[in-house]
mmCIF file with all atom_site columns, C-alpha atoms in Angstrom:
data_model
loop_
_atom_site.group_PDB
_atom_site.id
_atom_site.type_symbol
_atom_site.label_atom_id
_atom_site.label_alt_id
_atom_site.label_comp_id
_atom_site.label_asym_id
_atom_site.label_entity_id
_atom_site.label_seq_id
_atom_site.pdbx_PDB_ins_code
_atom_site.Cartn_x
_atom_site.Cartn_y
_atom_site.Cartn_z
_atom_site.occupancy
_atom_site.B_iso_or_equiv
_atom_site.pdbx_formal_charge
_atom_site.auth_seq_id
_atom_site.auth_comp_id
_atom_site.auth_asym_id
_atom_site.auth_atom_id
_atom_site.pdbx_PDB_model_num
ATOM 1   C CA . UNK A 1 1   ? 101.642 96.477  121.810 1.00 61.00 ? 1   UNK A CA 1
ATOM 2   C CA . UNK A 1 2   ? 104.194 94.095  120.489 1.00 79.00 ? 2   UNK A CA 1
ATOM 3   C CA . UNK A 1 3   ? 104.667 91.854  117.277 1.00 86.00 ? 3   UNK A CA 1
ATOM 4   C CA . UNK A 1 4   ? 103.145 89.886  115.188 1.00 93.00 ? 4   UNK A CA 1
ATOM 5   C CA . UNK A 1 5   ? 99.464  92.032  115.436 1.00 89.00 ? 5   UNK A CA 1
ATOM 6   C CA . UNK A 1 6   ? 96.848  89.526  115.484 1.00 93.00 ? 6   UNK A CA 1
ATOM 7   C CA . UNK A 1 7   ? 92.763  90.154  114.455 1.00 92.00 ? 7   UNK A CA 1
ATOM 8   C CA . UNK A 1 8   ? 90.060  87.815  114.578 1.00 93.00 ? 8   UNK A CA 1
ATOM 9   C CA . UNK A 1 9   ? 87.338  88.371  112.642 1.00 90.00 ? 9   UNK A CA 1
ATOM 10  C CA . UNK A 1 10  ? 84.265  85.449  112.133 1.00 89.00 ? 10  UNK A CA 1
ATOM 11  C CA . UNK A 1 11  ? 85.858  84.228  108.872 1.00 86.00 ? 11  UNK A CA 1
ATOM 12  C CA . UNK A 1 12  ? 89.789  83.967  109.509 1.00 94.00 ? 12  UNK A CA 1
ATOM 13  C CA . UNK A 1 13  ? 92.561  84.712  111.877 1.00 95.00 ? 13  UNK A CA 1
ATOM 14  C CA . UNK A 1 14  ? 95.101  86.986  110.254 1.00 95.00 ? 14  UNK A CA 1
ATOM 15  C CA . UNK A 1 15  ? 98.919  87.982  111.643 1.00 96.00 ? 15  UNK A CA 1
ATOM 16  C CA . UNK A 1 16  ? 100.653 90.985  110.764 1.00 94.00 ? 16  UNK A CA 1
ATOM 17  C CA . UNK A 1 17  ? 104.069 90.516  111.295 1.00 95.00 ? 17  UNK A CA 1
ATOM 18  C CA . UNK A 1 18  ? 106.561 93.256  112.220 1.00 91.00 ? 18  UNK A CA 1
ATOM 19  C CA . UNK A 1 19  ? 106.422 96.217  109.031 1.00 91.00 ? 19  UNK A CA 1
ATOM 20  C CA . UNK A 1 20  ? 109.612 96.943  107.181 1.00 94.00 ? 20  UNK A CA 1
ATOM 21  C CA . UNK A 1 21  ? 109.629 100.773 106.075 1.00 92.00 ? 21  UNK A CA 1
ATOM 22  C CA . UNK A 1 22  ? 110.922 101.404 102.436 1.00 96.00 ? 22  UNK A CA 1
ATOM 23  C CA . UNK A 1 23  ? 110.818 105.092 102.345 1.00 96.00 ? 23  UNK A CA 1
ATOM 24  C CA . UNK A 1 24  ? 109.052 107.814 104.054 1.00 92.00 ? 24  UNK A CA 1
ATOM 25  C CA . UNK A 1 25  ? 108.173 111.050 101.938 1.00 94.00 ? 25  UNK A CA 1
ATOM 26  C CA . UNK A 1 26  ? 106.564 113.738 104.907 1.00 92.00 ? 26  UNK A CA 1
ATOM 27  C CA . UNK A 1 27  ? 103.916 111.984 106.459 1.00 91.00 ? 27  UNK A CA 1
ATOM 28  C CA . UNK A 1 28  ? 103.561 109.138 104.113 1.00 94.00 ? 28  UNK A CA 1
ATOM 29  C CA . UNK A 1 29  ? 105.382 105.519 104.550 1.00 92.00 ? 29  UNK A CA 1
ATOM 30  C CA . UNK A 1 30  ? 105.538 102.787 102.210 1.00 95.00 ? 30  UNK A CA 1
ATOM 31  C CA . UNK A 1 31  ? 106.370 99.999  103.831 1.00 94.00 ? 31  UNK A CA 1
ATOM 32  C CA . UNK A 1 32  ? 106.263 95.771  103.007 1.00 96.00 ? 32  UNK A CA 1
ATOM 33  C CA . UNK A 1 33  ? 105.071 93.186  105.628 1.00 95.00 ? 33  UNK A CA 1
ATOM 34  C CA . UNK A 1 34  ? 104.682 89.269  106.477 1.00 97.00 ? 34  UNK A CA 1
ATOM 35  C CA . UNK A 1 35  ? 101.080 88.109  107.194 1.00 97.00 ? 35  UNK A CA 1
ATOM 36  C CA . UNK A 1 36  ? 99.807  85.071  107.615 1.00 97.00 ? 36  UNK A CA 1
ATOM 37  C CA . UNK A 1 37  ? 95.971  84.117  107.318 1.00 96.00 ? 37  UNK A CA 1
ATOM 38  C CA . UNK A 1 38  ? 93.701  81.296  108.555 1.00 96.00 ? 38  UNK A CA 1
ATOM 39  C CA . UNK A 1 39  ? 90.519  81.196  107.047 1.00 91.00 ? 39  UNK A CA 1
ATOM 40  C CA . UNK A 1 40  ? 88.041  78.947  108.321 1.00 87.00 ? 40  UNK A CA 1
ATOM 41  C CA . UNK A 1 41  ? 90.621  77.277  111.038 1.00 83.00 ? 41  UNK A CA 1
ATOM 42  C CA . UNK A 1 42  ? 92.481  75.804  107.973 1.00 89.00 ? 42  UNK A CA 1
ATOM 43  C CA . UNK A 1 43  ? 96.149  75.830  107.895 1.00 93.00 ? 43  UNK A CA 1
ATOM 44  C CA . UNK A 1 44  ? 97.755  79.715  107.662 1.00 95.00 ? 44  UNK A CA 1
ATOM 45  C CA . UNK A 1 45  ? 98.991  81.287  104.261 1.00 96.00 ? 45  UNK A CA 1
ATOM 46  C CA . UNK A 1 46  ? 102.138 83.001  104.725 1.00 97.00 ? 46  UNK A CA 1
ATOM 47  C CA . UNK A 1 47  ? 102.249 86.058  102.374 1.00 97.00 ? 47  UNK A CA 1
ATOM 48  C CA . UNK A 1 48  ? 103.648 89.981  102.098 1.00 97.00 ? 48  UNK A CA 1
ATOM 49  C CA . UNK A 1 49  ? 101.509 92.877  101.672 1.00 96.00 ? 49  UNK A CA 1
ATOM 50  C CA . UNK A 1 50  ? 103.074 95.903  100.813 1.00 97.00 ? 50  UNK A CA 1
ATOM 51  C CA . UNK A 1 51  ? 101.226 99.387  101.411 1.00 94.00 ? 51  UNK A CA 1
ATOM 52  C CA . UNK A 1 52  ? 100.836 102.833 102.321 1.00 94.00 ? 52  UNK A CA 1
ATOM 53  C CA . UNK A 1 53  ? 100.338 104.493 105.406 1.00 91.00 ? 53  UNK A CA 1
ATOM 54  C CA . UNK A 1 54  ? 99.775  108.055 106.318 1.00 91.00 ? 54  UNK A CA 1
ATOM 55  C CA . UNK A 1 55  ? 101.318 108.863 109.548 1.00 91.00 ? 55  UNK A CA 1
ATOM 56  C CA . UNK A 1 56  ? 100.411 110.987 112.783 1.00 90.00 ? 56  UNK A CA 1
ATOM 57  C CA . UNK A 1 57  ? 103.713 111.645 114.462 1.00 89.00 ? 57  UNK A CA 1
ATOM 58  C CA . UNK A 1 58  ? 103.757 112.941 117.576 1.00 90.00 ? 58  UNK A CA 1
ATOM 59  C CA . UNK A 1 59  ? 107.797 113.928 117.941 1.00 90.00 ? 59  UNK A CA 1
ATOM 60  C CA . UNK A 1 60  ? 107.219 114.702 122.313 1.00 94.00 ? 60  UNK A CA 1
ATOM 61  C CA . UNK A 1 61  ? 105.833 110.787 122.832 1.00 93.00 ? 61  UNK A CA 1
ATOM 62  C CA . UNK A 1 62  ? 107.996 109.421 120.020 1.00 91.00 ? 62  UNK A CA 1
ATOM 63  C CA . UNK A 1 63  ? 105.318 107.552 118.472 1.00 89.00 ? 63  UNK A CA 1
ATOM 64  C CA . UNK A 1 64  ? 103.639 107.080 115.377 1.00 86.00 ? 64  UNK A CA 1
ATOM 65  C CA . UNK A 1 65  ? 99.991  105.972 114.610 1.00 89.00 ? 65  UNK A CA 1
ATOM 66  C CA . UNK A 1 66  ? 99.182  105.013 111.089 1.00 86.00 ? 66  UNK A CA 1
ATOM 67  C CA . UNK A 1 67  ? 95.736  106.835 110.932 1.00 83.00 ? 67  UNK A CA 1
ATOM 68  C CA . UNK A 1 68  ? 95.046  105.342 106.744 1.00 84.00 ? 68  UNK A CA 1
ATOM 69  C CA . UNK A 1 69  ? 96.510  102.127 105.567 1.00 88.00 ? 69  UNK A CA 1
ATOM 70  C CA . UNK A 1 70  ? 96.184  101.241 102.326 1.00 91.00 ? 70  UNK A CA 1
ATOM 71  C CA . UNK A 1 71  ? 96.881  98.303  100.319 1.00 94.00 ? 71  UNK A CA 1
ATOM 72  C CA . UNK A 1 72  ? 99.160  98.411  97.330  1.00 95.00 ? 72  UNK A CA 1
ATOM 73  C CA . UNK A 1 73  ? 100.022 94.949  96.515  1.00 95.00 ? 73  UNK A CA 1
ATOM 74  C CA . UNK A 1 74  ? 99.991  91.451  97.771  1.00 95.00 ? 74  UNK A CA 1
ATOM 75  C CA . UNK A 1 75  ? 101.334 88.099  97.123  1.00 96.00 ? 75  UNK A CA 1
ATOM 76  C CA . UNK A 1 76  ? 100.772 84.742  98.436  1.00 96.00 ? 76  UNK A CA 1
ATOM 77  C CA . UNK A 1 77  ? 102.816 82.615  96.592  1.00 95.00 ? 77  UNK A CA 1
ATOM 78  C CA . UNK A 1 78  ? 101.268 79.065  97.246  1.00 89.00 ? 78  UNK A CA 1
ATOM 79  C CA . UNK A 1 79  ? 97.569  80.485  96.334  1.00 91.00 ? 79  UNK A CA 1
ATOM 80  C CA . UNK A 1 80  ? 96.067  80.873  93.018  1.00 90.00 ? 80  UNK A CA 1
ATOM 81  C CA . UNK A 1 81  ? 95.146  84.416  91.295  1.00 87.00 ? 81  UNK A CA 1
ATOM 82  C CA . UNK A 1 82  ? 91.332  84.380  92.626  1.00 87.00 ? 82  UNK A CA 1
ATOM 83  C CA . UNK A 1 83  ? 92.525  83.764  96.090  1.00 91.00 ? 83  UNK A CA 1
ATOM 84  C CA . UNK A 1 84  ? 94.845  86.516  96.229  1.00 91.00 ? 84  UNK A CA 1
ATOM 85  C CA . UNK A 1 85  ? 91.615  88.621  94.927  1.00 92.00 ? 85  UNK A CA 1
ATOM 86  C CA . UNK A 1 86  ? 90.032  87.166  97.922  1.00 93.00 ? 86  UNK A CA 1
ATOM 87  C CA . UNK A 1 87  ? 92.852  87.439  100.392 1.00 94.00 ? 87  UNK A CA 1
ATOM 88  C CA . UNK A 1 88  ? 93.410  90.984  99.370  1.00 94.00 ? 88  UNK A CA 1
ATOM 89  C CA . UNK A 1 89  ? 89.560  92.062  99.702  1.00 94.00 ? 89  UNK A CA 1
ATOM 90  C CA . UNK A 1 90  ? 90.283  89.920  102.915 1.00 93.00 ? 90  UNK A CA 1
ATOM 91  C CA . UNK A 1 91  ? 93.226  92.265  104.356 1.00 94.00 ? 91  UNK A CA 1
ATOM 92  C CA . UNK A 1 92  ? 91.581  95.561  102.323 1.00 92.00 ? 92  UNK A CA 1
ATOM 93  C CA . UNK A 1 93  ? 88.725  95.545  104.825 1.00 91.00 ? 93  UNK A CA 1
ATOM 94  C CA . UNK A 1 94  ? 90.482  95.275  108.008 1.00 90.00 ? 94  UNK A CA 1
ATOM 95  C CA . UNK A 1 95  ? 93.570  97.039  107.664 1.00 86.00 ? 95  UNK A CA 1
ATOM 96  C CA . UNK A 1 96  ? 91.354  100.031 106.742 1.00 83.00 ? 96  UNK A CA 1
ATOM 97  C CA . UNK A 1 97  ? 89.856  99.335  110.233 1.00 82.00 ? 97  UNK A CA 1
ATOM 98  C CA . UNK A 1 98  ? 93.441  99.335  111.675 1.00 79.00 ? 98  UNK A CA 1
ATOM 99  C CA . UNK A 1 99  ? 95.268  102.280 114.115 1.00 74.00 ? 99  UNK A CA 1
ATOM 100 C CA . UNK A 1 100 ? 98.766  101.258 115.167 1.00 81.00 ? 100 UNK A CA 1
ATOM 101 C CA . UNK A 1 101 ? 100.789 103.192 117.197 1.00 82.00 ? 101 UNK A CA 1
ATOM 102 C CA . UNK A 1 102 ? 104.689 102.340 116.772 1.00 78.00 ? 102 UNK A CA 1
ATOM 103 C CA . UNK A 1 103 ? 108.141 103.718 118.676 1.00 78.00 ? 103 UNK A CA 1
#
């Protein structure tokens, strides 16, 4: 599966752009990425969300599935404070639902 990562959910449309790693420590990555979100079929908010995955590496295949995402920050610079609450409780919920596989 390519980039952006889209999911649909009944409230919004959100895109996860392609992650940028900033370090990896064993099995653990932090890592920053784009996302954009449509609630409502109103016009996207472009924002970053950094986080932290643990990882499942499987060295034969190459591959590696981020099994628990968490989120550490985000920031959506043309929304207020409470709708960054609400964007983050937003991306909280799905990304937890969330198993990517990546080369």
């Amino acid at each position: 599966m390519g980039w952006p990562r889209e999911i649909k959910t009944k409230d919004a449309e959100i895109v996860i752009y392609q992650p940028q790693p900033e370090s990896l420590e064993g099995n653990v990555l932090k890592a920053r990425t784009a996302v954009s979100v449509a609630r409502g079929g109103a016009t996207p908010v472009f924002g970053a969300v950094w986080g932290t995955a643990n990882l499942d590496i499987d060295k034969d295949a190459r591959t590696v599935t981020a099994i628990k995402m968490t989120i550490d920050r985000v920031r959506f610079p043309d929304v207020d404070e409470s709708q960054q609450g609400e964007l983050r409780a937003l991306l909280e919920k799905e990304f937890a639902k969330l198993e990517m596989t990546m080369s």
